[in-house]
Tab-separated table of C-alpha atoms and ligand atoms in Angstrom:
chain	number	residue	atom	x	y	z
R	1	MET	CA	-2.997	29.445	-37.890
R	2	LYS	CA	0.797	29.787	-37.912
R	3	ARG	CA	1.708	31.710	-34.830
R	4	ILE	CA	0.161	31.878	-31.348
R	5	GLY	CA	0.946	33.701	-28.130
R	6	VAL	CA	0.742	32.748	-24.467
R	7	LEU	CA	0.545	34.943	-21.343
R	8	THR	CA	0.060	34.513	-17.637
R	9	SER	CA	-1.939	37.176	-15.770
R	10	GLY	CA	-3.270	38.092	-12.363
R	11	GLY	CA	-2.272	36.241	-9.220
R	12	ASP	CA	0.310	33.584	-9.945
R	13	ALA	CA	-0.500	29.988	-9.203
R	14	PRO	CA	1.629	26.769	-8.983
R	15	GLY	CA	1.227	24.902	-12.237
R	16	MET	CA	1.199	27.949	-14.492
R	17	ASN	CA	4.637	26.958	-15.722
R	18	ALA	CA	3.468	23.446	-16.507
R	19	ALA	CA	0.643	25.026	-18.519
R	20	ILE	CA	3.022	27.300	-20.438
R	21	ARG	CA	5.206	24.271	-21.172
R	22	ALA	CA	2.179	22.368	-22.490
R	23	VAL	CA	1.105	25.268	-24.687
R	24	VAL	CA	4.574	25.761	-26.171
R	25	ARG	CA	5.361	22.100	-26.739
R	26	LYS	CA	1.912	21.185	-28.081
R	27	ALA	CA	2.039	24.162	-30.478
R	28	ILE	CA	5.535	23.419	-31.717
R	29	TYR	CA	4.654	19.698	-32.077
R	30	HIS	CA	1.870	20.777	-34.417
R	31	GLY	CA	4.153	23.092	-36.443
R	32	LEU	CA	3.123	26.396	-34.890
R	33	GLU	CA	5.399	29.239	-33.738
R	34	VAL	CA	4.837	30.392	-30.144
R	35	TYR	CA	5.454	33.786	-28.650
R	36	GLY	CA	5.653	34.399	-24.915
R	37	ILE	CA	4.017	37.641	-23.818
R	38	TYR	CA	5.672	38.787	-20.540
R	39	GLN	CA	3.951	40.412	-17.491
R	40	GLY	CA	0.442	39.609	-18.634
R	41	TYR	CA	-1.531	42.390	-20.289
R	42	GLN	CA	1.096	44.845	-19.208
R	43	GLY	CA	3.695	43.204	-21.537
R	44	LEU	CA	1.067	42.847	-24.252
R	45	ILE	CA	0.489	46.629	-24.299
R	46	SER	CA	4.233	47.471	-24.128
R	47	GLY	CA	5.225	44.752	-26.653
R	48	HIS	CA	7.314	42.661	-24.234
R	49	ILE	CA	6.985	39.629	-26.515
R	50	LYS	CA	9.598	36.973	-27.366
R	51	LYS	CA	9.658	33.870	-29.470
R	52	MET	CA	9.729	30.624	-27.458
R	53	GLU	CA	11.420	27.437	-28.440
R	54	ILE	CA	11.196	23.861	-27.155
R	55	GLY	CA	14.101	24.598	-24.771
R	56	SER	CA	12.451	27.810	-23.447
R	57	VAL	CA	10.167	25.671	-21.331
R	58	GLY	CA	12.716	23.047	-20.261
R	59	ASP	CA	13.117	22.384	-16.568
R	60	ILE	CA	10.079	24.367	-15.479
R	61	ILE	CA	7.331	21.725	-15.027
R	62	HIS	CA	8.170	21.414	-11.350
R	63	ARG	CA	8.519	25.124	-10.593
R	64	GLY	CA	5.976	27.380	-8.895
R	65	GLY	CA	5.332	30.944	-10.135
R	66	THR	CA	5.463	31.748	-13.832
R	67	ILE	CA	8.510	32.198	-16.138
R	68	LEU	CA	6.443	34.649	-18.104
R	69	HIS	CA	5.864	36.717	-15.027
R	70	SER	CA	2.514	38.175	-14.146
R	71	ALA	CA	1.125	41.640	-13.511
R	72	ARG	CA	-2.046	43.535	-12.720
R	73	CYS	CA	-2.622	45.981	-15.520
R	74	PRO	CA	-5.471	48.425	-14.932
R	75	GLU	CA	-4.833	50.010	-18.379
R	76	PHE	CA	-6.032	46.897	-20.095
R	77	GLN	CA	-9.498	47.392	-18.591
R	78	SER	CA	-9.948	50.467	-20.871
R	79	ALA	CA	-10.902	50.221	-24.492
R	80	ASP	CA	-7.777	52.180	-25.345
R	81	GLY	CA	-5.527	49.660	-23.492
R	82	GLN	CA	-7.225	46.746	-25.250
R	83	LYS	CA	-6.725	48.352	-28.705
R	84	LYS	CA	-3.010	48.871	-27.896
R	85	GLY	CA	-2.729	45.207	-26.982
R	86	LEU	CA	-4.521	44.096	-30.101
R	87	LYS	CA	-2.194	46.286	-32.221
R	88	GLN	CA	0.860	44.548	-30.761
R	89	LEU	CA	-0.634	41.131	-31.513
R	90	ILE	CA	-1.261	42.110	-35.099
R	91	GLU	CA	2.141	43.684	-35.517
R	92	HIS	CA	3.799	40.494	-34.212
R	93	GLY	CA	1.661	38.362	-36.560
R	94	ILE	CA	0.202	36.473	-33.579
R	95	GLU	CA	-3.099	34.982	-34.636
R	96	GLY	CA	-4.445	33.625	-31.322
R	97	VAL	CA	-3.595	33.877	-27.644
R	98	VAL	CA	-3.801	31.474	-24.693
R	99	VAL	CA	-4.475	33.401	-21.470
R	100	ILE	CA	-3.567	31.588	-18.279
R	101	GLY	CA	-5.055	33.278	-15.227
R	102	GLY	CA	-8.042	33.982	-12.997
R	103	ASP	CA	-11.380	35.585	-13.610
R	104	GLY	CA	-9.948	39.071	-14.113
R	105	SER	CA	-7.598	37.689	-16.772
R	106	TYR	CA	-10.619	35.999	-18.371
R	107	ARG	CA	-12.370	39.341	-18.591
R	108	GLY	CA	-9.273	40.639	-20.464
R	109	ALA	CA	-9.494	37.622	-22.852
R	110	LYS	CA	-13.207	38.286	-23.276
R	111	ALA	CA	-12.401	41.883	-24.183
R	112	LEU	CA	-10.026	40.686	-26.975
R	113	THR	CA	-12.672	38.138	-28.065
R	114	ASP	CA	-15.219	40.983	-28.396
R	115	LEU	CA	-12.725	42.761	-30.676
R	116	GLY	CA	-12.850	39.698	-32.900
R	117	TYR	CA	-9.547	38.203	-31.757
R	118	PRO	CA	-9.274	34.444	-30.926
R	119	CYS	CA	-8.432	33.880	-27.258
R	120	ILE	CA	-8.587	30.807	-25.070
R	121	GLY	CA	-8.784	31.029	-21.300
R	122	VAL	CA	-6.930	28.459	-19.177
R	123	PRO	CA	-7.908	28.590	-15.476
R	124	GLY	CA	-4.856	29.360	-13.374
R	125	THR	CA	-5.640	30.495	-9.835
R	126	ILE	CA	-5.384	29.037	-6.383
R	127	ASP	CA	-8.866	30.342	-5.581
R	128	ASN	CA	-10.735	27.688	-7.611
R	129	ASP	CA	-13.329	30.392	-8.418
R	130	ILE	CA	-13.654	30.121	-12.200
R	131	VAL	CA	-17.147	29.318	-13.375
R	132	GLY	CA	-17.458	26.223	-15.625
R	133	THR	CA	-14.546	24.161	-14.337
R	134	GLU	CA	-14.466	21.953	-11.319
R	135	PHE	CA	-10.845	22.699	-10.628
R	136	THR	CA	-8.353	25.441	-11.505
R	137	ILE	CA	-4.584	24.999	-11.850
R	138	GLY	CA	-2.903	25.765	-8.522
R	139	PHE	CA	-5.808	24.983	-6.252
R	140	ASP	CA	-4.591	21.489	-5.314
R	141	THR	CA	-1.042	22.664	-4.547
R	142	ALA	CA	-2.364	25.585	-2.427
R	143	LEU	CA	-4.716	23.165	-0.685
R	144	ASN	CA	-1.827	20.876	0.261
R	145	THR	CA	0.214	23.884	1.435
R	146	VAL	CA	-2.577	25.025	3.709
R	147	ILE	CA	-3.153	21.507	5.058
R	148	ASP	CA	0.505	21.087	5.786
R	149	ALA	CA	0.565	24.450	7.660
R	150	VAL	CA	-2.602	23.582	9.621
R	151	ASP	CA	-1.221	20.174	10.578
R	152	LYS	CA	1.809	21.988	12.072
R	153	ILE	CA	-0.272	24.567	13.743
R	154	ARG	CA	-2.328	21.814	15.264
R	155	ASP	CA	0.819	20.404	16.942
R	156	THR	CA	1.409	23.698	18.744
R	157	ALA	CA	-2.287	24.255	19.375
R	158	SER	CA	-2.464	20.867	21.010
R	159	SER	CA	0.639	21.341	23.108
R	160	HIS	CA	-0.520	24.712	24.407
R	161	GLU	CA	-4.224	23.780	24.480
R	162	ARG	CA	-5.126	26.800	22.395
R	163	THR	CA	-7.754	27.858	19.881
R	164	PHE	CA	-6.110	28.903	16.658
R	165	ILE	CA	-7.605	31.075	13.957
R	166	VAL	CA	-6.036	30.402	10.550
R	167	GLU	CA	-6.630	32.958	7.790
R	168	VAL	CA	-6.677	31.363	4.369
R	169	MET	CA	-6.538	33.068	0.912
R	170	GLY	CA	-9.209	32.684	-1.828
R	171	ARG	CA	-10.289	36.306	-2.439
R	172	SER	CA	-14.049	36.292	-2.405
R	173	ALA	CA	-14.346	32.512	-2.807
R	174	GLY	CA	-14.373	30.061	0.106
R	175	ASP	CA	-13.167	26.974	-1.735
R	176	LEU	CA	-9.605	26.888	-0.429
R	177	ALA	CA	-10.777	27.517	3.195
R	178	LEU	CA	-13.502	24.904	2.870
R	179	TRP	CA	-11.479	22.137	1.272
R	180	ALA	CA	-8.540	22.803	3.579
R	181	GLY	CA	-10.821	22.920	6.576
R	182	LEU	CA	-12.395	19.603	5.750
R	183	ALA	CA	-9.123	17.893	4.867
R	184	ALA	CA	-7.307	19.263	7.904
R	185	GLY	CA	-10.156	18.520	10.272
R	186	ALA	CA	-10.838	22.103	11.367
R	187	GLU	CA	-13.558	22.500	13.973
R	188	THR	CA	-15.090	25.500	12.331
R	189	ILE	CA	-14.807	26.798	8.722
R	190	VAL	CA	-15.921	30.379	7.953
R	191	ILE	CA	-16.528	31.115	4.288
R	192	PRO	CA	-18.098	34.005	2.390
R	193	GLU	CA	-20.762	31.863	0.787
R	194	GLU	CA	-22.450	30.801	4.094
R	195	PRO	CA	-23.421	32.968	7.071
R	196	ILE	CA	-21.612	32.015	10.273
R	197	ASP	CA	-23.771	31.120	13.265
R	198	MET	CA	-21.626	32.661	16.060
R	199	GLU	CA	-23.906	31.254	18.754
R	200	ALA	CA	-23.592	27.700	17.406
R	201	MET	CA	-19.839	28.114	17.127
R	202	LYS	CA	-19.665	29.324	20.708
R	203	VAL	CA	-21.629	26.286	21.960
R	204	ARG	CA	-19.401	23.953	19.940
R	205	LEU	CA	-16.222	25.544	21.255
R	206	LEU	CA	-17.321	25.530	24.908
R	207	LYS	CA	-18.728	21.946	24.704
R	208	GLY	CA	-15.425	20.835	23.201
R	209	LEU	CA	-13.536	22.364	26.104
R	210	GLU	CA	-15.942	20.682	28.556
R	211	ARG	CA	-15.297	17.232	27.119
R	212	GLY	CA	-11.570	17.828	27.426
R	213	LYS	CA	-10.748	18.843	23.889
R	214	LYS	CA	-7.230	20.264	23.915
R	215	HIS	CA	-7.404	22.591	21.018
R	216	SER	CA	-9.537	24.002	18.265
R	217	ILE	CA	-8.717	25.090	14.763
R	218	ILE	CA	-10.946	27.683	13.071
R	219	ILE	CA	-10.296	28.403	9.403
R	220	VAL	CA	-11.449	31.808	8.134
R	221	ALA	CA	-11.481	32.637	4.431
R	222	GLU	CA	-10.003	36.085	3.775
R	223	GLY	CA	-13.155	36.978	1.867
R	224	VAL	CA	-15.079	37.038	5.151
R	225	MET	CA	-12.775	39.123	7.332
R	226	SER	CA	-9.202	39.066	8.600
R	227	GLY	CA	-8.098	36.327	10.989
R	228	SER	CA	-7.473	38.960	13.754
R	229	GLU	CA	-10.912	40.500	13.329
R	230	PHE	CA	-12.457	37.095	13.616
R	231	ALA	CA	-10.259	36.252	16.650
R	232	GLU	CA	-11.611	39.381	18.417
R	233	LYS	CA	-15.127	38.261	17.830
R	234	VAL	CA	-14.428	34.807	19.172
R	235	THR	CA	-12.803	36.104	22.295
R	236	GLU	CA	-15.665	38.613	22.737
R	237	ILE	CA	-18.419	36.005	22.697
R	238	THR	CA	-16.632	32.985	24.265
R	239	GLY	CA	-13.985	34.559	26.523
R	240	ILE	CA	-11.494	32.114	24.995
R	241	ASP	CA	-8.045	33.351	24.342
R	242	THR	CA	-6.992	32.709	20.699
R	243	ARG	CA	-3.913	32.830	18.466
R	244	VAL	CA	-3.978	33.948	14.891
R	245	SER	CA	-1.995	32.630	11.976
R	246	VAL	CA	-2.190	34.401	8.606
R	247	LEU	CA	-0.770	31.975	6.004
R	248	GLY	CA	-0.313	34.707	3.373
R	249	HIS	CA	1.582	34.360	0.130
R	250	MET	CA	3.237	31.070	0.937
R	251	GLN	CA	-0.104	29.673	-0.301
R	252	ARG	CA	0.723	30.761	-3.828
R	253	GLY	CA	4.184	29.311	-4.028
R	254	GLY	CA	5.840	25.932	-4.162
R	255	SER	CA	6.295	23.078	-6.589
R	256	PRO	CA	2.962	22.059	-8.151
R	257	THR	CA	1.421	18.773	-7.010
R	258	ALA	CA	1.055	15.889	-9.506
R	259	ALA	CA	-2.657	16.786	-9.825
R	260	ASP	CA	-1.834	20.374	-10.818
R	261	ARG	CA	0.850	19.300	-13.217
R	262	MET	CA	-1.512	16.910	-14.887
R	263	LEU	CA	-4.326	19.438	-15.072
R	264	ALA	CA	-2.013	22.180	-16.436
R	265	SER	CA	-0.511	19.882	-19.074
R	266	ARG	CA	-3.935	18.660	-20.207
R	267	LEU	CA	-5.587	22.085	-20.231
R	268	GLY	CA	-2.637	23.861	-21.874
R	269	ALA	CA	-2.615	21.330	-24.692
R	270	LYS	CA	-6.434	21.490	-25.073
R	271	ALA	CA	-6.184	25.304	-25.457
R	272	VAL	CA	-3.848	24.846	-28.410
R	273	GLU	CA	-6.092	22.231	-29.956
R	274	LEU	CA	-8.960	24.721	-29.899
R	275	LEU	CA	-6.870	27.427	-31.621
R	276	LEU	CA	-5.729	24.874	-34.159
R	277	ALA	CA	-9.390	24.057	-34.825
R	278	GLY	CA	-9.937	27.768	-35.508
R	279	LYS	CA	-11.866	28.360	-32.298
R	280	GLY	CA	-11.665	31.440	-30.122
R	281	GLY	CA	-13.589	32.942	-27.227
R	282	ARG	CA	-13.519	29.629	-25.344
R	283	ALA	CA	-12.438	28.642	-21.868
R	284	VAL	CA	-11.082	25.172	-21.047
R	285	GLY	CA	-11.805	23.266	-17.941
R	286	VAL	CA	-12.433	19.893	-16.315
R	287	GLU	CA	-15.659	18.169	-15.367
R	288	CYS	CA	-15.753	14.655	-13.940
R	289	ASN	CA	-12.125	14.330	-15.038
R	290	GLU	CA	-13.069	15.016	-18.680
R	291	LEU	CA	-11.701	18.063	-20.458
R	292	ILE	CA	-14.321	20.502	-21.578
R	293	ASP	CA	-14.501	23.871	-23.343
R	294	TYR	CA	-17.206	26.454	-23.192
R	295	ASP	CA	-17.935	30.054	-24.103
R	296	ILE	CA	-15.678	32.347	-22.093
R	297	THR	CA	-18.628	34.651	-21.533
R	298	GLU	CA	-20.079	31.943	-19.261
R	299	ALA	CA	-16.983	32.167	-17.078
R	300	THR	CA	-17.043	35.959	-16.847
R	301	SER	CA	-20.766	36.571	-16.406
R	302	LEU	CA	-22.071	33.885	-14.085
R	303	PRO	CA	-21.379	33.832	-10.339
R	304	HIS	CA	-19.060	31.185	-8.890
R	305	LYS	CA	-20.737	28.486	-6.896
R	306	LEU	CA	-19.036	26.521	-4.162
R	307	ASP	CA	-19.954	22.896	-3.498
R	308	LEU	CA	-22.274	23.272	-0.532
R	309	ASP	CA	-22.371	19.458	0.033
R	310	ILE	CA	-18.784	19.728	1.138
R	311	TYR	CA	-19.729	22.512	3.552
R	312	ARG	CA	-22.522	20.430	5.012
R	313	LEU	CA	-20.211	17.432	5.370
R	314	SER	CA	-17.615	19.589	7.146
R	315	LYS	CA	-20.245	20.496	9.693
R	316	GLU	CA	-21.274	16.869	10.202
R	317	LEU	CA	-17.709	15.759	10.702
R	318	SER	CA	-16.712	18.528	13.113
R	319	ILE	CA	-19.302	17.861	15.795
Q	1	ADP	P1	-6.964	37.246	-11.811
Q	1	ADP	O1	-6.807	37.024	-13.244
Q	1	ADP	O2	-6.069	36.438	-10.958
Q	1	ADP	O3	-8.402	37.233	-11.332
Q	1	ADP	P2	-7.052	40.207	-11.691
Q	1	ADP	O4	-8.476	40.295	-11.294
Q	1	ADP	O5	-6.105	41.095	-11.055
Q	1	ADP	O6	-6.420	38.748	-11.500
Q	1	ADP	O7	-6.969	40.460	-13.272
Q	1	ADP	C1	-5.755	40.346	-13.936
Q	1	ADP	C2	-5.708	41.386	-15.038
Q	1	ADP	O8	-6.695	41.117	-15.964
Q	1	ADP	C3	-5.935	42.794	-14.651
Q	1	ADP	O9	-4.768	43.421	-14.067
Q	1	ADP	C4	-6.282	43.440	-15.955
Q	1	ADP	O10	-5.134	43.686	-16.720
Q	1	ADP	C5	-7.084	42.299	-16.652
Q	1	ADP	N1	-8.520	42.562	-16.445
Q	1	ADP	C6	-9.239	42.441	-15.337
Q	1	ADP	N2	-10.533	42.809	-15.491
Q	1	ADP	C7	-10.645	43.209	-16.761
Q	1	ADP	C8	-11.711	43.752	-17.616
Q	1	ADP	N3	-12.914	43.914	-17.113
Q	1	ADP	N4	-11.416	44.046	-18.933
Q	1	ADP	C9	-10.176	43.857	-19.403
Q	1	ADP	N5	-9.103	43.374	-18.675
Q	1	ADP	C10	-9.358	43.066	-17.374
């Protein structure tokens, strides 16, 4: 293999830049040429592809977002779109591609794999919902952003003795809400993976008020319902007045944490190692702090599982 490509796709995540840097530097270190494919599969189809040098990825390890930009590209879901993308890769002499993104982006990489083209998936999403890896790039940074926001909300919740509902991102996965809820000491965490017992929540909220608790924080994953919908339900069954905070896109931005920079650097380099070894159709990940790689089909066909021990612990600690 002489020439590889790299793209970022789907929702951006802090640490994607560190992953791009690792791919480019590792590849050049091993004598490969690297091409950046801009705007994800959109740029692949339209041929928005440029050669990258060592300096192309200078001064980006600490930056959120992605210098290669990202896009949602419905056209790539069609066989026709995929063929157009493959044609561009062949015309540019690119022999393998590293795809940094979430599960949708992995399905794109799987489609290229099915066409016989070598692709490696690197998990980049704040949702932490990719099957086969314990952590995805961006999750730790987003988690810290949410915790910081909740700590601040707690100050005002406490001063005004209020119940706050905080809506957290994560698409259909509850990881971000759950981990943030546990780490920020939320009283209730509502996630798509577990049914919420409204009656138990009511009892807990009212008991808390009885024993003089000044405030409550309820974290709701966006995959369940919106924060304002949940607030209405809480008021309906408890009579408690609530305030809603939707954290929104701030959760996707910011300088990546040390953990995300490390993960991105290690996984980006691992992806290049696999291509160098002539492997394609693989996804890279981390398990017990060891780097792993596995069939990308596993990541696209199995359902994501959240760590229910953490959910149980959150319940025990929020009595
Ligand atoms: P994420 O990668 O963050 O999960 P999306 O689900 O939006 O984000 O997927 C990103 C892009 O991946 C889509 O815009 C599309 O170009 C591509 N993609 C998603 N699903 C498929 C599919 N089934 N086949 C081919 N490409 C897909």
